[in-house]
Amino acid sequence: MSRARTPRPASGLRLPRAPLATRANALHAGAWWLWALGLATAASRTTNPLLLALIIAVAGYVVSARRTDAPWARAFGFFLVLGAVVVAVRVLFAIVLGSTVGGTHVLFTLPELPLPGWMEGVRLGGRVLAEGVLFSFYDGLRLATLLICLGAANALANPARLLKSLPGALYEAGVAVVVAMTFAPQLIGDVLRLRSARRLRGRPDRGLRALAGVALPVLEGALERSVALAAAMDARGYGRSARVPAAVRRTTAALTLGGLLGVCLGSYGLLAAGGAAFGLPVLLTGLAAALAGLWLGGRRAVRTRYRPDRWGVRAWLVSGSGVAVAALVVVAAATDPAALNPPTVPLTAPSLPLWPAAAVLCGLLPALVAPVPASARRDPHDSGDRTTPRATDHDTTTHRDTTTDRDETHRDETHRDSAGRQAGEATR
Amino acid sequence: MIRFDQVTVTYADAPEPAVRELDFELPEGELTLLVGPSGAGKSTLLGAVCGLVPHFTGGTLDGRVTVAGRDTRTHRPRELADVVGTVGQDPRAHFVTDNVEDELAYGMESLGLPPATMRQRVEETLDLLGLAELRDRPLTALSGGQQQRVAIGSVLTTHPRVLVLDEPTSALDPAAAEEVLAVLQRLVHDLGTTVLLAEHRLERVVQYADRVLLLPGPGAPAELGDPAEIMTRSPVRPPVVALGRLAGWSPLPLSVRDARRRAGPLRTRLAASGPAPAPRAPASSHAGDGPVAEVTGLSVRRGRGTVLHDVRLSVHPGESVALMGRNGAGKSTLLRTLVKMHRPAAGRVRVGGADPARTAPRDLLRLVGLVPQDPRDLLYAESVDDECAAADSDARATPGTCRALVARLLPEVRGASHPRDLSEGQRLALALSVVLTAAPPLLLLDEPTRGLDYAAKERLTEVLADLTRRGHAVVLATHDVELAAELAHRVVVLAEGEVVADGPTAEVVVASPSFAPQVAKILAPDGRLTVSEVARALATGAGDGDGDGDGDGQTNGAGDGDGAP
C-alpha cells in the first residue's frame, strides 16, 4: 500500500500549491529525464554512502509524491529491488573473489580454492577484508543509485508522451514501441487467463507444464490480435507519406548515413589514445549531419502532433533542479574529493559533507513544483477507517447506501468485514 | 457513395468465392444494415468498402468498388482513411494509443491536420459521443460500451463520409447498445454520414435502418431494399418480424412500437385462447433433489474493488437460470467463482455438495463445467479429434465420449479441422462438447450467443433445453434477452455486484424495460415471451376457437404465419 501522498505545507507557512495535473499543464516527459539524469550524474561522482542514500531518498520521495497509477509508474519498486540485488552481487563477488584494495582488517577467512597457474591473479576464497567489502559496497551502491535514478525517470515520465517528442522521421519507430508497450500487458493477461482456463479442463494450472500448454494458444491469440491491429492502423491512415523529390530523399539518406558514420569515427577518436584532436570535431559534424538527415526525413511524414507537451516554467524548474544537483556535486567533487569519495583504506566512518548534501536536496524541487497527478491528490482523503477502491468509487457509495438500509447487525458485519479487508491489505 | 460493380472476391486457397457478383449502390446519408447468416460474406463485403479486402487480406477482387468516387483498386486503405472510417468487431484490437484523447486524435495526426483543427474536432467528438468525462482515462479502464464509443469516435474525428461497422453492439448490454445506436442515428440524421453496419442482433438495429442489404448465403446474390420488404424473405429475422410474419401483418413491423399498434386483435385472440402459460418450471422429476449449486453471502474482491457483494443463489437440477445485468456487473465473476477461478472473500459456495475451492481440478470437472466467454480459451489442440481425445482423458471418460457429443452437436465438422478455423458457433459447440464429456450436473455458459447468428442460436437453445430436460442445471450469463426468454426458467439480475432481482423469467424480464424481450413488449400485459409460445397458443386457439366468429382475417393470418418457413 505504498501510495503517494501529497506534501502538505507546514501549518502557518503558505507555499503556493502545485496544480492538479491535466493534459494542458502536464510536465514535459523530457524534463523528468533531465532531472533524473542530473541526479544520476551526481551519483556517479561520489561513493559516499550517506550522499548516495540521500540521492535515493530524494528520488524516492519525488516519485512517491508525483507518480501516477500507470503501469510504468508501479515499476519503481522493481528498480529498488534491482538496486538491492546489484549491491548484494557486488559484495558477494568481493567476498568470494577478493578485492584489490588491500587492508588489514580480516573479517573471516574462507577456504581458498587452489587454481591452476595460468589463472594467476585470480583468487577464489581466502581472507575477506573489511576494507575490500566496504569498497565494493560503496561501489555497488553507486551503481544501484544510478539504476534507481533511471527507475525514477521511468516512473514519472509517460513513455508514450516521450516518444511523441521524437523527430518526425522516428515517429513510426515510436508507434511500434507504444504498441509493444500495450501488447506486453495484454500478453501477460492472456497467459493468466488461459492458465486459469486450464482448470476448466481439469488440468493443473500451476507449474511449468501449465505454462507450456498455454504458450501456443497465447501466441496464436497475439498473432491474431496484431494482424487485426495492423489492419485497423492501416485503415486509419498509418503510414501515409507525402511525396518528396528524389533529390531530397537521396540527400536525407546521405546525411543520415554519413552523419552516423561521423559519430562512430568521432567517438573512436575520442576514446582512442592520441586521437582526441580530430575526435571532437568529427563527432560534432557527424551529429549535426545526422540531425539534419532526421529533420529532412521528417518532411516525408505528413503527420502532425496533437497537443504535444509544452516546455513551460515548471519543466524549466524540474530540469533545472536536476542540472543544478549535477553541477554542484561535480564542483564539490573537484574541490573536496576526500569528502565525496571517503577512503576505505584505512577504514573510516563516512561523514556527510554539508554543501554537497544541500546540493542534492535541490533535487526535491519537483516534489513542490510539478503538477500533482489526480490519483495522488485524492489519496489523503481516503486514508481514514475505510478503504476506497480506487477505480470504483461509485461502487463504494452504493455499497454504503445499501448498508444504511439494512439492520444494525448487518452494518456491524460490514464494518468488521472492511476492517478485515484492511488488515488483509496491510499484510499483503 | 458506395458502389459495387460486379464484385467477386475469392480468397487464396478457397474453392468458392466469398462473395459473388455484388452489384449495388448505397446512396449518401443512409444507414444500411447488412444482414445474413454466418459465413455469407458480410465481413468480406465490409472489408472491401474500406480497401482492406484485398489490399490487406490478400485474395482477388474482380469488378470495381468505388467509395466517394475513389476506386479501391488504386487507393490503399490508408489513402481511403479520410473518407471511410472502419470499426471492427473488437474495439480493443482497434486502439493504437493508450488514452481516450490521444486515440481520438490518432487518425487526424496520420492525416496531418493542423493542430488547431484537431483540438476543435476532439472536443466536438467528445461531446457528440458523451465521452467528455472520460477524456484522460486509459482505454483499458473503460467499459465495453465506452470502448465501442471511443472506437467510433476515433474514426469520426477525420470526418469520414462513410462509416463501416462490424457488429458494433454484439458484446454490449442492452443499455450500452442503445447508447451506441443513438450515436449512429445522430450521425446519419445530423451529419449526413453514410453508415454501413453488419449486425447479428437484428432486434436491436433493424428499426433504425433506412435500407437492408441481405446476403442470403454463401454465393447467393445480394438483395438491397426497404427493411420491411427484405425482412419478409430474410432467413435471419428478429422476434418482432417473426411475430409479424406469424400474424400475417403487412407491411411487416420493424419496431416494437409499430408492432404494438397492430397487435390489438392478436392480443384479444391470445386472451381468448386462454391465459398465458404458467411460468416455465423445471421438469418435476428432478425438483425433489437438492440444489446442484448453492451460494450464500458470497463476496469477491479484485484488487481493491468489490466485484460481488453478499450474493445468494441456488440452482436445482433441471433448472436453467439466466444471469443478466450490465457489462461489469459481476456475472462472469460469479460463474468463475463456481469453478474456483476466483477465491471468495467471504461467504459459502457449494457445488454438488463440495466446496470448489477445496476440490482438485480433476474432480471439480465432474461437478461443474464452464464454457468461457471466448471458447478458444478451452481449446488447445491442433484438431477437433485431438481435442476430443484430450477431453476424454481429462475427464477420465470412455474414449469416444467427446467425439460422440461432437458428432451430435456438430455433424458437419470434420475431425481434422483446426479449432481456430471453425466459425464462432461451431467453436462454441466444440467447447460445449469438451465440457459435457465429463457430464457435469451443472453447466455454466458465459455470453454464449456472442457472434452467433439466429440459426446457431436456435441450435444452441435446443441443445441446452434438451440438457435441462435430462436433469442438467444450466446457468448462463447473457446480455441476450431473447435467449433468456427462450430458455431460462429463472432470471437473476445483478447490478454492481449484488442480486437485485431473482424470480421466474416471465416476472423478472417483463418488469424491466431493458430486459423485456420484444414479444413481451408487444403483447404486454399478456405473459408470453417468445414467438414459439405465441405460435403454440394460436395453434390451440385456432383449434377450439374456429366457431366463435372472432374474425376470419385473423384465422387466415395465423394460417399464413404457419405457412411461412
GROMACS .gro file of C-alpha atoms in nm, chain B residues 194-505:
model
  312
  622THR     CA    1  -2.336   0.716  -4.473
  623VAL     CA    2  -2.334   0.421  -4.237
  624LEU     CA    3  -2.297   0.058  -4.333
  625LEU     CA    4  -2.323  -0.182  -4.045
  626ALA     CA    5  -2.337  -0.557  -4.005
  627GLU     CA    6  -2.510  -0.697  -3.702
  628HIS     CA    7  -2.639  -1.034  -3.586
  629ARG     CA    8  -2.868  -0.890  -3.322
  630LEU     CA    9  -3.126  -0.755  -3.558
  631GLU     CA   10  -3.379  -0.688  -3.283
  632ARG     CA   11  -3.155  -0.406  -3.175
  633VAL     CA   12  -3.089  -0.236  -3.505
  634VAL     CA   13  -3.339  -0.317  -3.774
  635GLN     CA   14  -3.574  -0.037  -3.676
  636TYR     CA   15  -3.302   0.222  -3.736
  637ALA     CA   16  -3.209   0.102  -4.082
  638ASP     CA   17  -3.303   0.300  -4.392
  639ARG     CA   18  -3.218   0.004  -4.608
  640VAL     CA   19  -3.125  -0.355  -4.563
  641LEU     CA   20  -2.863  -0.531  -4.769
  642LEU     CA   21  -2.926  -0.904  -4.746
  643LEU     CA   22  -2.663  -1.167  -4.817
  644PRO     CA   23  -2.883  -1.478  -4.802
  645GLY     CA   24  -2.599  -1.729  -4.804
  646PRO     CA   25  -2.258  -1.812  -4.946
  647GLY     CA   26  -2.251  -1.719  -5.311
  648ALA     CA   27  -2.619  -1.622  -5.327
  649PRO     CA   28  -2.695  -1.286  -5.491
  650ALA     CA   29  -2.728  -0.989  -5.257
  651GLU     CA   30  -3.056  -0.805  -5.223
  652LEU     CA   31  -3.088  -0.441  -5.134
  653GLY     CA   32  -3.416  -0.287  -5.040
  654ASP     CA   33  -3.661  -0.148  -4.793
  655PRO     CA   34  -3.616  -0.315  -4.450
  656ALA     CA   35  -3.975  -0.430  -4.411
  657GLU     CA   36  -3.979  -0.573  -4.759
  658ILE     CA   37  -3.644  -0.754  -4.729
  659MET     CA   38  -3.743  -0.892  -4.391
  660THR     CA   39  -4.034  -1.080  -4.545
  661ARG     CA   40  -3.787  -1.317  -4.708
  662SER     CA   41  -3.478  -1.287  -4.493
  663PRO     CA   42  -3.353  -1.613  -4.341
  664VAL     CA   43  -3.246  -1.416  -4.033
  665ARG     CA   44  -3.507  -1.208  -3.856
  666PRO     CA   45  -3.568  -1.054  -3.519
  667PRO     CA   46  -3.860  -1.170  -3.300
  668VAL     CA   47  -4.071  -0.868  -3.392
  669VAL     CA   48  -4.054  -0.967  -3.757
  670ALA     CA   49  -4.109  -1.333  -3.678
  671LEU     CA   50  -4.421  -1.236  -3.484
  672GLY     CA   51  -4.535  -1.013  -3.768
  673ARG     CA   52  -4.490  -1.298  -4.012
  674LEU     CA   53  -4.674  -1.533  -3.782
  675ALA     CA   54  -4.963  -1.292  -3.752
  676GLY     CA   55  -4.953  -1.211  -4.123
  677TRP     CA   56  -4.908  -0.838  -4.082
  678SER     CA   57  -4.817  -0.644  -4.392
  679PRO     CA   58  -4.609  -0.437  -4.419
  680LEU     CA   59  -4.402  -0.604  -4.154
  681PRO     CA   60  -4.345  -0.404  -3.839
  682LEU     CA   61  -3.980  -0.346  -3.753
  683SER     CA   62  -4.006  -0.178  -3.418
  684VAL     CA   63  -4.194  -0.269  -3.104
  685ARG     CA   64  -4.396   0.048  -3.146
  686ASP     CA   65  -4.521  -0.042  -3.494
  687ALA     CA   66  -4.598  -0.394  -3.388
  688ARG     CA   67  -4.783  -0.287  -3.077
  689ARG     CA   68  -5.012  -0.065  -3.280
  690ARG     CA   69  -5.117  -0.361  -3.488
  691ALA     CA   70  -5.119  -0.616  -3.212
  692GLY     CA   71  -5.460  -0.529  -3.067
  693PRO     CA   72  -5.654  -0.806  -3.241
  694LEU     CA   73  -5.376  -1.054  -3.178
  695ARG     CA   74  -5.382  -0.972  -2.809
  696THR     CA   75  -5.757  -1.028  -2.785
  697ARG     CA   76  -5.720  -1.356  -2.968
  698LEU     CA   77  -5.446  -1.469  -2.737
  699ALA     CA   78  -5.653  -1.368  -2.438
  700ALA     CA   79  -5.940  -1.570  -2.581
  701SER     CA   80  -5.719  -1.872  -2.642
  702GLY     CA   81  -5.655  -1.895  -2.273
  703PRO     CA   82  -5.441  -1.734  -2.008
  704ALA     CA   83  -5.069  -1.705  -2.053
  705PRO     CA   84  -4.900  -2.030  -1.966
  706ALA     CA   85  -4.784  -2.078  -1.610
  707PRO     CA   86  -4.423  -1.978  -1.560
  708ARG     CA   87  -4.197  -2.235  -1.711
  709ALA     CA   88  -4.078  -2.473  -1.445
  710PRO     CA   89  -3.806  -2.729  -1.445
  711ALA     CA   90  -3.922  -3.083  -1.511
  712SER     CA   91  -4.078  -3.205  -1.189
  713SER     CA   92  -3.890  -3.534  -1.179
  714HIS     CA   93  -3.574  -3.350  -1.074
  715ALA     CA   94  -3.730  -3.099  -0.844
  716GLY     CA   95  -3.702  -3.318  -0.537
  717ASP     CA   96  -3.323  -3.340  -0.545
  718GLY     CA   97  -3.108  -3.097  -0.352
  719PRO     CA   98  -2.952  -2.797  -0.524
  720VAL     CA   99  -2.653  -2.861  -0.750
  721ALA     CA  100  -2.509  -2.526  -0.658
  722GLU     CA  101  -2.567  -2.312  -0.357
  723VAL     CA  102  -2.410  -1.976  -0.290
  724THR     CA  103  -2.475  -1.776   0.025
  725GLY     CA  104  -2.336  -1.441   0.132
  726LEU     CA  105  -2.069  -1.456  -0.138
  727SER     CA  106  -1.832  -1.161  -0.174
  728VAL     CA  107  -1.549  -1.146  -0.422
  729ARG     CA  108  -1.289  -0.874  -0.449
  730ARG     CA  109  -1.045  -0.799  -0.719
  731GLY     CA  110  -0.767  -0.567  -0.620
  732ARG     CA  111  -0.939  -0.304  -0.413
  733GLY     CA  112  -1.277  -0.325  -0.582
  734THR     CA  113  -1.568  -0.537  -0.464
  735VAL     CA  114  -1.697  -0.729  -0.762
  736LEU     CA  115  -1.961  -0.934  -0.584
  737HIS     CA  116  -2.126  -0.845  -0.261
  738ASP     CA  117  -2.341  -1.072  -0.048
  739VAL     CA  118  -2.470  -1.279  -0.336
  740ARG     CA  119  -2.719  -1.558  -0.276
  741LEU     CA  120  -2.808  -1.809  -0.543
  742SER     CA  121  -2.920  -2.166  -0.557
  743VAL     CA  122  -2.960  -2.378  -0.866
  744HIS     CA  123  -3.157  -2.701  -0.880
  745PRO     CA  124  -3.121  -2.993  -1.118
  746GLY     CA  125  -3.305  -2.948  -1.444
  747GLU     CA  126  -3.326  -2.576  -1.398
  748SER     CA  127  -3.189  -2.311  -1.628
  749VAL     CA  128  -3.101  -1.974  -1.484
  750ALA     CA  129  -3.007  -1.662  -1.679
  751LEU     CA  130  -2.775  -1.413  -1.512
  752MET     CA  131  -2.833  -1.067  -1.652
  753GLY     CA  132  -2.704  -0.720  -1.581
  754ARG     CA  133  -2.488  -0.460  -1.744
  755ASN     CA  134  -2.128  -0.510  -1.851
  756GLY     CA  135  -1.915  -0.535  -1.542
  757ALA     CA  136  -2.199  -0.620  -1.303
  758GLY     CA  137  -2.020  -0.933  -1.183
  759LYS     CA  138  -2.191  -1.203  -1.392
  760SER     CA  139  -1.872  -1.361  -1.519
  761THR     CA  140  -1.712  -1.335  -1.176
  762LEU     CA  141  -1.999  -1.527  -1.022
  763LEU     CA  142  -1.967  -1.804  -1.277
  764ARG     CA  143  -1.593  -1.815  -1.240
  765THR     CA  144  -1.616  -1.835  -0.863
  766LEU     CA  145  -1.824  -2.151  -0.901
  767VAL     CA  146  -1.536  -2.315  -1.086
  768LYS     CA  147  -1.268  -2.194  -0.846
  769MET     CA  148  -1.121  -1.934  -1.078
  770HIS     CA  149  -1.178  -1.668  -0.813
  771ARG     CA  150  -1.138  -1.710  -0.443
  772PRO     CA  151  -1.437  -1.582  -0.244
  773ALA     CA  152  -1.351  -1.317   0.013
  774ALA     CA  153  -1.649  -1.416   0.222
  775GLY     CA  154  -1.946  -1.648   0.203
  776ARG     CA  155  -2.014  -2.007   0.125
  777VAL     CA  156  -2.002  -2.176  -0.213
  778ARG     CA  157  -2.116  -2.534  -0.261
  779VAL     CA  158  -2.119  -2.711  -0.592
  780GLY     CA  159  -2.264  -3.059  -0.583
  781GLY     CA  160  -2.217  -3.054  -0.208
  782ALA     CA  161  -1.843  -2.979  -0.232
  783ASP     CA  162  -1.651  -2.658  -0.183
  784PRO     CA  163  -1.495  -2.579  -0.522
  785ALA     CA  164  -1.202  -2.407  -0.354
  786ARG     CA  165  -1.108  -2.738  -0.189
  787THR     CA  166  -1.170  -2.967  -0.482
  788ALA     CA  167  -0.895  -3.072  -0.718
  789PRO     CA  168  -0.950  -2.959  -1.078
  790ARG     CA  169  -0.983  -3.320  -1.193
  791ASP     CA  170  -1.275  -3.383  -0.959
  792LEU     CA  171  -1.434  -3.043  -0.997
  793LEU     CA  172  -1.463  -3.114  -1.367
  794ARG     CA  173  -1.732  -3.373  -1.300
  795LEU     CA  174  -1.931  -3.142  -1.076
  796VAL     CA  175  -1.939  -2.827  -1.283
  797GLY     CA  176  -1.831  -2.717  -1.629
  798LEU     CA  177  -1.784  -2.364  -1.761
  799VAL     CA  178  -1.778  -2.257  -2.122
  800PRO     CA  179  -1.590  -1.925  -2.106
  801GLN     CA  180  -1.676  -1.611  -2.299
  802ASP     CA  181  -1.418  -1.692  -2.561
  803PRO     CA  182  -1.446  -2.066  -2.628
  804ARG     CA  183  -1.092  -2.058  -2.768
  805ASP     CA  184  -0.967  -2.039  -2.410
  806LEU     CA  185  -1.069  -2.401  -2.372
  807LEU     CA  186  -0.926  -2.532  -2.695
  808TYR     CA  187  -0.556  -2.609  -2.713
  809ALA     CA  188  -0.522  -2.891  -2.961
  810GLU     CA  189  -0.441  -2.880  -3.330
  811SER     CA  190  -0.751  -3.060  -3.449
  812VAL     CA  191  -1.102  -3.142  -3.338
  813ASP     CA  192  -1.011  -3.510  -3.298
  814ASP     CA  193  -0.709  -3.433  -3.078
  815GLU     CA  194  -0.922  -3.202  -2.873
  816CYS     CA  195  -1.178  -3.477  -2.819
  817ALA     CA  196  -0.916  -3.734  -2.724
  818ALA     CA  197  -0.767  -3.488  -2.474
  819ALA     CA  198  -1.111  -3.413  -2.333
  820ASP     CA  199  -1.178  -3.786  -2.281
  821SER     CA  200  -0.855  -3.836  -2.091
  822ASP     CA  201  -0.904  -3.514  -1.889
  823ALA     CA  202  -1.247  -3.628  -1.782
  824ARG     CA  203  -1.145  -3.994  -1.746
  825ALA     CA  204  -1.439  -4.076  -1.968
  826THR     CA  205  -1.464  -4.371  -2.204
  827PRO     CA  206  -1.268  -4.289  -2.519
  828GLY     CA  207  -1.504  -4.163  -2.784
  829THR     CA  208  -1.743  -3.989  -2.546
  830CYS     CA  209  -1.646  -3.644  -2.664
  831ARG     CA  210  -1.636  -3.746  -3.027
  832ALA     CA  211  -1.993  -3.875  -2.998
  833LEU     CA  212  -2.102  -3.543  -2.849
  834VAL     CA  213  -1.930  -3.352  -3.127
  835ALA     CA  214  -2.096  -3.573  -3.384
  836ARG     CA  215  -2.433  -3.484  -3.235
  837LEU     CA  216  -2.374  -3.110  -3.193
  838LEU     CA  217  -2.153  -3.051  -3.496
  839PRO     CA  218  -2.240  -3.314  -3.755
  840GLU     CA  219  -2.085  -3.114  -4.037
  841VAL     CA  220  -1.739  -3.065  -3.890
  842ARG     CA  221  -1.451  -3.286  -3.998
  843GLY     CA  222  -1.227  -3.428  -3.726
  844ALA     CA  223  -0.913  -3.292  -3.886
  845SER     CA  224  -1.018  -2.926  -3.888
  846HIS     CA  225  -0.829  -2.686  -3.666
  847PRO     CA  226  -1.047  -2.545  -3.385
  848ARG     CA  227  -0.947  -2.192  -3.478
  849ASP     CA  228  -1.077  -2.236  -3.830
  850LEU     CA  229  -1.428  -2.314  -3.710
  851SER     CA  230  -1.698  -2.050  -3.710
  852GLU     CA  231  -1.792  -1.881  -3.385
  853GLY     CA  232  -2.094  -2.110  -3.336
  854GLN     CA  233  -1.904  -2.426  -3.420
  855ARG     CA  234  -1.630  -2.336  -3.177
  856LEU     CA  235  -1.888  -2.284  -2.905
  857ALA     CA  236  -2.039  -2.624  -2.978
  858LEU     CA  237  -1.695  -2.785  -2.965
  859ALA     CA  238  -1.615  -2.623  -2.631
  860LEU     CA  239  -1.956  -2.731  -2.506
  861SER     CA  240  -1.887  -3.090  -2.610
  862VAL     CA  241  -1.549  -3.080  -2.436
  863VAL     CA  242  -1.712  -2.961  -2.116
  864LEU     CA  243  -2.002  -3.208  -2.142
  865THR     CA  244  -1.761  -3.500  -2.178
  866ALA     CA  245  -1.732  -3.511  -1.800
  867ALA     CA  246  -2.115  -3.497  -1.777
  868PRO     CA  247  -2.120  -3.230  -1.506
  869PRO     CA  248  -2.462  -3.186  -1.343
  870LEU     CA  249  -2.409  -2.810  -1.352
  871LEU     CA  250  -2.321  -2.634  -1.675
  872LEU     CA  251  -2.220  -2.268  -1.685
  873LEU     CA  252  -2.204  -2.058  -2.001
  874ASP     CA  253  -2.062  -1.710  -2.023
  875GLU     CA  254  -2.212  -1.499  -2.305
  876PRO     CA  255  -2.279  -1.799  -2.526
  877THR     CA  256  -2.454  -1.612  -2.807
  878ARG     CA  257  -2.190  -1.354  -2.881
  879GLY     CA  258  -2.127  -1.360  -3.254
  880LEU     CA  259  -2.386  -1.632  -3.324
  881ASP     CA  260  -2.642  -1.592  -3.596
  882TYR     CA  261  -3.005  -1.686  -3.538
  883ALA     CA  262  -2.965  -2.037  -3.672
  884ALA     CA  263  -2.668  -2.114  -3.447
  885LYS     CA  264  -2.853  -1.960  -3.157
  886GLU     CA  265  -3.157  -2.173  -3.220
  887ARG     CA  266  -2.945  -2.484  -3.224
  888LEU     CA  267  -2.779  -2.383  -2.901
  889THR     CA  268  -3.118  -2.322  -2.742
  890GLU     CA  269  -3.235  -2.669  -2.843
  891VAL     CA  270  -2.922  -2.834  -2.709
  892LEU     CA  271  -2.947  -2.654  -2.377
  893ALA     CA  272  -3.319  -2.718  -2.341
  894ASP     CA  273  -3.252  -3.085  -2.404
  895LEU     CA  274  -2.981  -3.086  -2.137
  896THR     CA  275  -3.212  -2.936  -1.878
  897ARG     CA  276  -3.480  -3.191  -1.963
  898ARG     CA  277  -3.225  -3.459  -1.887
  899GLY     CA  278  -3.157  -3.312  -1.546
  900HIS     CA  279  -2.853  -3.090  -1.604
  901ALA     CA  280  -2.874  -2.748  -1.446
  902VAL     CA  281  -2.769  -2.463  -1.674
  903VAL     CA  282  -2.661  -2.116  -1.566
  904LEU     CA  283  -2.591  -1.865  -1.840
  905ALA     CA  284  -2.462  -1.514  -1.813
  906THR     CA  285  -2.602  -1.324  -2.107
  907HIS     CA  286  -2.700  -0.987  -2.249
  908ASP     CA  287  -2.928  -1.158  -2.493
  909VAL     CA  288  -3.280  -1.102  -2.363
  910GLU     CA  289  -3.431  -1.316  -2.638
  911LEU     CA  290  -3.216  -1.611  -2.538
  912ALA     CA  291  -3.311  -1.571  -2.174
  913ALA     CA  292  -3.677  -1.552  -2.269
  914GLU     CA  293  -3.649  -1.863  -2.482
  915LEU     CA  294  -3.456  -2.077  -2.241
  916ALA     CA  295  -3.443  -1.967  -1.880
  917HIS     CA  296  -3.673  -2.084  -1.605
  918ARG     CA  297  -3.543  -1.818  -1.379
  919VAL     CA  298  -3.367  -1.485  -1.426
  920VAL     CA  299  -3.126  -1.335  -1.177
  921VAL     CA  300  -3.035  -0.972  -1.232
  922LEU     CA  301  -2.705  -0.847  -1.095
  923ALA     CA  302  -2.613  -0.482  -1.051
  924GLU     CA  303  -2.291  -0.353  -0.900
  925GLY     CA  304  -2.216  -0.699  -0.771
  926GLU     CA  305  -2.544  -0.753  -0.590
  927VAL     CA  306  -2.850  -0.955  -0.677
  928VAL     CA  307  -3.128  -0.706  -0.746
  929ALA     CA  308  -3.389  -0.943  -0.883
  930ASP     CA  309  -3.437  -1.319  -0.875
  931GLY     CA  310  -3.752  -1.486  -0.998
  932PRO     CA  311  -3.932  -1.667  -1.276
  933THR     CA  312  -3.830  -1.538  -1.619
   0.00000   0.00000   0.00000
